[in-house]
mmCIF file of C-alpha atoms in Angstrom:
data_model
loop_
_atom_site.group_PDB
_atom_site.id
_atom_site.type_symbol
_atom_site.label_atom_id
_atom_site.label_comp_id
_atom_site.label_asym_id
_atom_site.label_seq_id
_atom_site.Cartn_x
_atom_site.Cartn_y
_atom_site.Cartn_z
ATOM 1 C CA UNK A 1 -0.153 -0.220 0.146
ATOM 2 C CA UNK A 2 1.503 2.993 -1.488
ATOM 3 C CA UNK A 3 5.508 3.679 -1.312
ATOM 4 C CA UNK A 4 8.306 6.127 -0.633
ATOM 5 C CA UNK A 5 11.183 7.250 -2.755
ATOM 6 C CA UNK A 6 14.169 8.663 -1.130
ATOM 7 C CA UNK A 7 15.180 11.864 -3.188
ATOM 8 C CA UNK A 8 17.997 10.311 -5.592
ATOM 9 C CA UNK A 9 18.695 12.102 -9.281
ATOM 10 C CA UNK A 10 15.725 11.051 -11.348
ATOM 11 C CA UNK A 11 18.785 12.536 -14.325
ATOM 12 C CA UNK A 12 15.492 14.147 -15.742
ATOM 13 C CA UNK A 13 13.979 10.172 -16.292
ATOM 14 C CA UNK A 14 10.173 10.361 -15.182
ATOM 15 C CA UNK A 15 9.535 8.999 -10.688
ATOM 16 C CA UNK A 16 6.225 7.559 -11.426
ATOM 17 C CA UNK A 17 6.672 6.166 -15.140
ATOM 18 C CA UNK A 18 3.889 4.894 -17.179
ATOM 19 C CA UNK A 19 1.697 3.237 -15.824
ATOM 20 C CA UNK A 20 4.046 2.897 -12.628
ATOM 21 C CA UNK A 21 3.231 -0.825 -10.140
ATOM 22 C CA UNK A 22 1.735 1.081 -7.383
ATOM 23 C CA UNK A 23 0.074 4.784 -8.715
ATOM 24 C CA UNK A 24 -0.162 4.180 -13.006
ATOM 25 C CA UNK A 25 -3.028 6.294 -13.178
ATOM 26 C CA UNK A 26 -0.515 8.690 -11.811
ATOM 27 C CA UNK A 27 3.076 9.840 -14.093
ATOM 28 C CA UNK A 28 5.417 12.002 -12.157
ATOM 29 C CA UNK A 29 8.426 14.045 -13.962
ATOM 30 C CA UNK A 30 10.837 16.368 -11.874
ATOM 31 C CA UNK A 31 12.774 18.059 -14.750
ATOM 32 C CA UNK A 32 15.415 19.987 -14.047
ATOM 33 C CA UNK A 33 17.716 23.291 -17.385
ATOM 34 C CA UNK A 34 20.870 24.882 -18.014
ATOM 35 C CA UNK A 35 19.432 27.719 -20.587
ATOM 36 C CA UNK A 36 19.754 26.681 -23.719
ATOM 37 C CA UNK A 37 18.619 23.111 -23.314
ATOM 38 C CA UNK A 38 15.502 20.702 -24.093
ATOM 39 C CA UNK A 39 13.538 18.072 -22.476
ATOM 40 C CA UNK A 40 11.513 16.147 -24.977
ATOM 41 C CA UNK A 41 8.360 13.774 -24.804
ATOM 42 C CA UNK A 42 5.256 12.044 -25.058
ATOM 43 C CA UNK A 43 2.647 10.437 -23.763
ATOM 44 C CA UNK A 44 0.298 8.155 -25.659
ATOM 45 C CA UNK A 45 -2.073 7.179 -22.365
ATOM 46 C CA UNK A 46 -1.692 10.780 -19.937
ATOM 47 C CA UNK A 47 -2.763 13.936 -20.056
ATOM 48 C CA UNK A 48 0.488 16.182 -18.481
ATOM 49 C CA UNK A 49 0.989 19.333 -17.158
ATOM 50 C CA UNK A 50 4.311 21.492 -17.555
ATOM 51 C CA UNK A 51 4.941 23.176 -14.174
ATOM 52 C CA UNK A 52 7.264 25.394 -13.188
ATOM 53 C CA UNK A 53 8.950 25.775 -9.295
ATOM 54 C CA UNK A 54 11.123 27.688 -10.309
ATOM 55 C CA UNK A 55 12.670 29.114 -13.880
ATOM 56 C CA UNK A 56 11.307 30.717 -17.058
ATOM 57 C CA UNK A 57 10.632 28.229 -20.145
ATOM 58 C CA UNK A 58 9.377 27.878 -23.577
ATOM 59 C CA UNK A 59 6.529 25.612 -23.987
ATOM 60 C CA UNK A 60 5.804 24.055 -27.098
ATOM 61 C CA UNK A 61 2.395 21.772 -27.263
ATOM 62 C CA UNK A 62 1.972 20.167 -30.266
ATOM 63 C CA UNK A 63 3.672 22.770 -32.762
ATOM 64 C CA UNK A 64 1.534 25.487 -30.061
ATOM 65 C CA UNK A 65 4.399 27.806 -28.982
ATOM 66 C CA UNK A 66 3.896 29.188 -25.263
ATOM 67 C CA UNK A 67 7.257 31.807 -24.505
ATOM 68 C CA UNK A 68 8.013 32.979 -21.059
ATOM 69 C CA UNK A 69 6.248 30.298 -18.738
ATOM 70 C CA UNK A 70 7.070 31.133 -15.030
ATOM 71 C CA UNK A 71 8.221 34.395 -13.204
ATOM 72 C CA UNK A 72 9.686 33.263 -10.105
ATOM 73 C CA UNK A 73 12.767 31.883 -8.878
ATOM 74 C CA UNK A 74 11.184 28.972 -6.476
ATOM 75 C CA UNK A 75 7.995 27.349 -4.805
ATOM 76 C CA UNK A 76 8.884 29.611 -1.516
ATOM 77 C CA UNK A 77 8.526 32.419 -4.150
ATOM 78 C CA UNK A 78 5.634 34.004 -5.287
ATOM 79 C CA UNK A 79 3.403 31.174 -8.174
ATOM 80 C CA UNK A 80 2.940 28.879 -10.179
ATOM 81 C CA UNK A 81 2.428 29.005 -13.993
ATOM 82 C CA UNK A 82 2.121 26.229 -16.228
ATOM 83 C CA UNK A 83 0.930 24.623 -19.534
ATOM 84 C CA UNK A 84 -1.594 21.571 -20.370
ATOM 85 C CA UNK A 85 -1.475 19.147 -22.519
ATOM 86 C CA UNK A 86 -3.541 16.768 -23.745
ATOM 87 C CA UNK A 87 -3.230 12.710 -23.868
ATOM 88 C CA UNK A 88 -1.038 12.352 -27.255
ATOM 89 C CA UNK A 89 1.122 15.270 -27.726
ATOM 90 C CA UNK A 90 4.451 16.032 -28.277
ATOM 91 C CA UNK A 91 5.534 18.787 -25.556
ATOM 92 C CA UNK A 92 9.076 20.291 -25.396
ATOM 93 C CA UNK A 93 9.991 22.546 -22.817
ATOM 94 C CA UNK A 94 13.529 24.155 -22.951
ATOM 95 C CA UNK A 95 14.508 26.354 -20.627
ATOM 96 C CA UNK A 96 15.208 30.243 -21.845
ATOM 97 C CA UNK A 97 15.746 32.047 -17.504
ATOM 98 C CA UNK A 98 19.841 30.780 -17.017
ATOM 99 C CA UNK A 99 18.321 27.812 -14.803
ATOM 100 C CA UNK A 100 15.262 26.159 -14.878
ATOM 101 C CA UNK A 101 12.807 23.562 -12.448
ATOM 102 C CA UNK A 102 10.265 22.137 -14.245
ATOM 103 C CA UNK A 103 7.341 19.407 -12.663
ATOM 104 C CA UNK A 104 5.453 17.733 -14.689
ATOM 105 C CA UNK A 105 2.612 15.811 -13.798
ATOM 106 C CA UNK A 106 1.255 13.208 -15.822
ATOM 107 C CA UNK A 107 -2.832 11.272 -15.293
ATOM 108 C CA UNK A 108 -3.985 8.555 -17.131
ATOM 109 C CA UNK A 109 -7.205 9.634 -19.133
ATOM 110 C CA UNK A 110 -9.368 8.357 -22.512
ATOM 111 C CA UNK A 111 -10.587 11.121 -24.332
ATOM 112 C CA UNK A 112 -13.652 11.604 -25.102
ATOM 113 C CA UNK A 113 -15.598 11.088 -28.348
ATOM 114 C CA UNK A 114 -16.816 14.643 -28.969
ATOM 115 C CA UNK A 115 -15.184 16.476 -26.603
ATOM 116 C CA UNK A 116 -11.461 17.799 -28.379
ATOM 117 C CA UNK A 117 -8.980 19.806 -25.300
ATOM 118 C CA UNK A 118 -6.170 21.065 -26.321
ATOM 119 C CA UNK A 119 -3.338 23.167 -24.411
ATOM 120 C CA UNK A 120 -3.620 26.244 -22.370
ATOM 121 C CA UNK A 121 -1.663 28.475 -20.013
ATOM 122 C CA UNK A 122 -2.332 29.356 -15.666
ATOM 123 C CA UNK A 123 -0.511 32.468 -15.295
ATOM 124 C CA UNK A 124 0.464 33.025 -11.607
ATOM 125 C CA UNK A 125 -2.123 35.019 -10.579
ATOM 126 C CA UNK A 126 -5.077 32.506 -12.200
ATOM 127 C CA UNK A 127 -3.876 30.298 -9.704
ATOM 128 C CA UNK A 128 -7.316 29.165 -7.700
ATOM 129 C CA UNK A 129 -5.453 29.569 -3.753
ATOM 130 C CA UNK A 130 -7.587 28.396 -0.612
ATOM 131 C CA UNK A 131 -5.645 28.547 2.842
ATOM 132 C CA UNK A 132 -7.794 26.767 6.181
ATOM 133 C CA UNK A 133 -6.869 26.304 9.471
ATOM 134 C CA UNK A 134 -5.113 27.605 12.177
ATOM 135 C CA UNK A 135 -1.568 27.194 14.004
ATOM 136 C CA UNK A 136 -3.701 26.867 17.203
ATOM 137 C CA UNK A 137 -5.145 23.440 16.163
ATOM 138 C CA UNK A 138 -1.925 23.411 13.492
ATOM 139 C CA UNK A 139 -3.452 22.677 11.090
ATOM 140 C CA UNK A 140 -2.782 26.304 8.674
ATOM 141 C CA UNK A 141 -2.455 25.966 5.403
ATOM 142 C CA UNK A 142 -2.648 27.401 2.022
ATOM 143 C CA UNK A 143 -3.237 25.345 -0.906
ATOM 144 C CA UNK A 144 -2.583 26.455 -4.595
ATOM 145 C CA UNK A 145 -4.766 25.026 -7.607
ATOM 146 C CA UNK A 146 -3.578 24.695 -11.092
ATOM 147 C CA UNK A 147 -5.264 22.307 -12.625
ATOM 148 C CA UNK A 148 -8.984 22.248 -10.294
ATOM 149 C CA UNK A 149 -12.244 23.090 -9.774
ATOM 150 C CA UNK A 150 -11.401 26.825 -12.006
ATOM 151 C CA UNK A 151 -10.382 25.320 -15.727
ATOM 152 C CA UNK A 152 -12.637 21.547 -14.307
ATOM 153 C CA UNK A 153 -13.886 22.104 -18.154
ATOM 154 C CA UNK A 154 -10.471 22.168 -20.085
ATOM 155 C CA UNK A 155 -9.004 19.231 -18.373
ATOM 156 C CA UNK A 156 -9.630 15.402 -17.888
ATOM 157 C CA UNK A 157 -9.145 13.668 -14.884
ATOM 158 C CA UNK A 158 -6.410 14.825 -12.741
ATOM 159 C CA UNK A 159 -6.142 17.809 -10.398
ATOM 160 C CA UNK A 160 -2.165 19.536 -9.695
ATOM 161 C CA UNK A 161 -1.625 21.860 -6.602
ATOM 162 C CA UNK A 162 0.421 23.099 -4.567
ATOM 163 C CA UNK A 163 0.098 23.038 -0.775
ATOM 164 C CA UNK A 164 2.052 24.150 1.937
ATOM 165 C CA UNK A 165 1.593 24.194 5.760
ATOM 166 C CA UNK A 166 1.985 27.728 6.698
ATOM 167 C CA UNK A 167 3.979 28.723 9.206
ATOM 168 C CA UNK A 168 6.975 26.240 11.145
ATOM 169 C CA UNK A 169 5.178 22.576 11.553
ATOM 170 C CA UNK A 170 2.253 21.667 11.587
ATOM 171 C CA UNK A 171 -0.158 19.399 9.952
ATOM 172 C CA UNK A 172 -1.442 18.783 6.429
ATOM 173 C CA UNK A 173 -3.950 16.342 5.053
ATOM 174 C CA UNK A 174 -5.998 16.628 7.957
ATOM 175 C CA UNK A 175 -8.353 15.444 9.652
ATOM 176 C CA UNK A 176 -7.168 11.935 7.960
ATOM 177 C CA UNK A 177 -8.924 11.183 4.814
ATOM 178 C CA UNK A 178 -8.768 8.790 2.040
ATOM 179 C CA UNK A 179 -10.020 8.261 -1.892
ATOM 180 C CA UNK A 180 -9.710 4.999 -2.537
ATOM 181 C CA UNK A 181 -13.870 3.806 -3.465
ATOM 182 C CA UNK A 182 -16.005 4.589 -6.122
ATOM 183 C CA UNK A 183 -18.526 5.040 -4.459
ATOM 184 C CA UNK A 184 -20.734 8.173 -4.307
ATOM 185 C CA UNK A 185 -21.574 10.772 -3.151
ATOM 186 C CA UNK A 186 -19.762 9.603 -0.631
ATOM 187 C CA UNK A 187 -16.581 8.650 -2.012
ATOM 188 C CA UNK A 188 -14.692 8.579 -5.195
ATOM 189 C CA UNK A 189 -11.418 6.383 -6.173
ATOM 190 C CA UNK A 190 -8.343 8.855 -6.713
ATOM 191 C CA UNK A 191 -4.277 8.071 -6.646
ATOM 192 C CA UNK A 192 -1.945 10.732 -5.693
ATOM 193 C CA UNK A 193 1.851 11.463 -6.318
ATOM 194 C CA UNK A 194 3.187 13.682 -3.785
ATOM 195 C CA UNK A 195 6.876 15.439 -4.026
ATOM 196 C CA UNK A 196 8.062 17.714 -0.587
ATOM 197 C CA UNK A 197 10.580 20.224 -0.655
ATOM 198 C CA UNK A 198 10.369 22.100 3.362
ATOM 199 C CA UNK A 199 12.256 25.642 3.716
ATOM 200 C CA UNK A 200 15.361 25.710 5.046
ATOM 201 C CA UNK A 201 15.807 22.586 2.736
ATOM 202 C CA UNK A 202 17.570 20.519 5.738
ATOM 203 C CA UNK A 203 13.465 20.307 6.878
ATOM 204 C CA UNK A 204 11.709 17.271 7.547
ATOM 205 C CA UNK A 205 8.154 15.230 8.069
ATOM 206 C CA UNK A 206 6.608 11.941 8.448
ATOM 207 C CA UNK A 207 3.453 10.314 6.069
ATOM 208 C CA UNK A 208 1.444 8.274 7.204
ATOM 209 C CA UNK A 209 -0.253 5.535 6.080
ATOM 210 C CA UNK A 210 -2.556 2.821 6.457
ATOM 211 C CA UNK A 211 -5.882 1.418 4.671
ATOM 212 C CA UNK A 212 -8.023 1.111 7.509
ATOM 213 C CA UNK A 213 -8.748 2.767 10.496
ATOM 214 C CA UNK A 214 -8.124 0.681 13.766
ATOM 215 C CA UNK A 215 -4.609 -0.211 11.348
ATOM 216 C CA UNK A 216 -0.466 1.346 12.469
ATOM 217 C CA UNK A 217 1.494 2.506 9.340
ATOM 218 C CA UNK A 218 3.737 2.466 8.122
ATOM 219 C CA UNK A 219 5.417 5.963 8.767
ATOM 220 C CA UNK A 220 7.898 7.074 6.168
ATOM 221 C CA UNK A 221 10.254 10.148 6.638
ATOM 222 C CA UNK A 222 10.321 12.307 4.361
ATOM 223 C CA UNK A 223 13.227 15.307 3.109
ATOM 224 C CA UNK A 224 13.413 17.904 0.373
ATOM 225 C CA UNK A 225 12.475 15.479 -2.584
ATOM 226 C CA UNK A 226 10.925 12.533 -1.308
ATOM 227 C CA UNK A 227 7.349 11.961 -3.210
ATOM 228 C CA UNK A 228 5.009 9.396 -2.021
ATOM 229 C CA UNK A 229 2.846 7.067 -4.190
ATOM 230 C CA UNK A 230 -0.590 6.679 -2.081
ATOM 231 C CA UNK A 231 -2.866 4.151 -4.179
ATOM 232 C CA UNK A 232 -4.914 3.440 -0.683
ATOM 233 C CA UNK A 233 -5.489 4.874 2.477
ATOM 234 C CA UNK A 234 -5.744 7.532 5.277
ATOM 235 C CA UNK A 235 -1.958 9.798 4.379
ATOM 236 C CA UNK A 236 -2.019 12.500 6.966
ATOM 237 C CA UNK A 237 1.845 14.462 7.134
ATOM 238 C CA UNK A 238 3.022 16.430 8.744
ATOM 239 C CA UNK A 239 6.369 19.224 9.656
ATOM 240 C CA UNK A 240 9.261 19.258 12.019
ATOM 241 C CA UNK A 241 8.333 22.251 14.194
ATOM 242 C CA UNK A 242 11.216 25.278 12.468
ATOM 243 C CA UNK A 243 10.438 24.450 8.986
ATOM 244 C CA UNK A 244 7.658 25.359 6.102
ATOM 245 C CA UNK A 245 6.961 22.279 4.215
ATOM 246 C CA UNK A 246 5.655 22.038 0.630
ATOM 247 C CA UNK A 247 4.662 19.588 -1.690
ATOM 248 C CA UNK A 248 3.408 18.900 -4.955
ATOM 249 C CA UNK A 249 1.082 17.208 -5.955
ATOM 250 C CA UNK A 250 -0.382 15.041 -8.443
ATOM 251 C CA UNK A 251 -4.745 13.307 -7.891
ATOM 252 C CA UNK A 252 -5.754 11.102 -10.979
ATOM 253 C CA UNK A 253 -9.153 9.852 -10.164
ATOM 254 C CA UNK A 254 -10.191 6.574 -12.623
ATOM 255 C CA UNK A 255 -13.406 7.692 -12.786
ATOM 256 C CA UNK A 256 -14.656 10.553 -11.660
ATOM 257 C CA UNK A 257 -13.735 14.697 -12.532
ATOM 258 C CA UNK A 258 -14.545 15.646 -8.378
ATOM 259 C CA UNK A 259 -12.544 14.400 -5.885
ATOM 260 C CA UNK A 260 -14.534 12.923 -2.798
ATOM 261 C CA UNK A 261 -13.003 12.924 0.039
ATOM 262 C CA UNK A 262 -13.404 10.196 3.145
ATOM 263 C CA UNK A 263 -12.976 11.108 6.600
ATOM 264 C CA UNK A 264 -11.573 8.844 9.040
ATOM 265 C CA UNK A 265 -14.203 8.034 11.213
ATOM 266 C CA UNK A 266 -11.727 8.222 14.482
ATOM 267 C CA UNK A 267 -10.883 11.615 13.676
ATOM 268 C CA UNK A 268 -13.609 12.868 11.569
ATOM 269 C CA UNK A 269 -15.455 15.452 14.385
ATOM 270 C CA UNK A 270 -12.847 17.841 13.704
ATOM 271 C CA UNK A 271 -13.474 18.502 9.862
ATOM 272 C CA UNK A 272 -16.312 20.451 12.369
ATOM 273 C CA UNK A 273 -13.769 21.774 14.393
ATOM 274 C CA UNK A 274 -10.483 22.798 12.356
ATOM 275 C CA UNK A 275 -11.403 26.469 11.151
ATOM 276 C CA UNK A 276 -12.505 26.626 6.993
ATOM 277 C CA UNK A 277 -12.311 22.904 6.513
ATOM 278 C CA UNK A 278 -15.071 22.662 4.972
ATOM 279 C CA UNK A 279 -14.370 25.220 2.616
ATOM 280 C CA UNK A 280 -11.249 23.465 1.627
ATOM 281 C CA UNK A 281 -13.242 20.363 0.946
ATOM 282 C CA UNK A 282 -15.573 22.316 -0.765
ATOM 283 C CA UNK A 283 -12.627 23.299 -3.578
ATOM 284 C CA UNK A 284 -11.855 19.993 -4.253
ATOM 285 C CA UNK A 285 -15.941 18.552 -5.961
#
């Protein structure tokens, strides 16, 4: 159930590839480029998104070029910019700044007959932001939705967001929830892949994974660059005191375009006590 891929130099090869053995609905490739360098890819069965964590790139999708995507130095400095690429697109990412920190997200999707999707860009000011929780409840959190509710009609079943613990330490994905069964309206089945980062960079946290509300663990020690792939179960995480935690999230539905979370019954009552959490849940639907 789920896995932790510790930080390593992936040399611009996918960390979670096509038909992954844990999360086959998801694809993830973090790419590093220097000025003038390019990365090209084509995913026959996956829609995809090129997200700029830092730097600026020109992104070409099937011959259409989106110029100067990305305005920030890092994920800690400003909002993301991205380009969406439909299933089977030929995509080239070319670095135009000194260097670029690029995250390529993919979600398995069967193109619907008569509903052709097109490439489009999401600029930083178009990011759909929500902040909730509180310092008192150790749940203060900010989410920047890149591909979500605002552009639901222009994408398939892939949701892409950036999530931050606000302040120094605290919990995320809390109360614990899962989304591993299609049983609407209570829950929809979505697989999920995260990449973590910490500020300062030597920070750390922990990722919990458990299948049933009475289970224990496993728990993974996560650092900057850690990737977690989740196919089922509850999955809260926590950042150590003194560190801000970020994670890039790729959440892909098997059949539904709307993510419906099921909260651990032991902790569900906190949905009603943590400030703003109901608004957060509504944003994913």
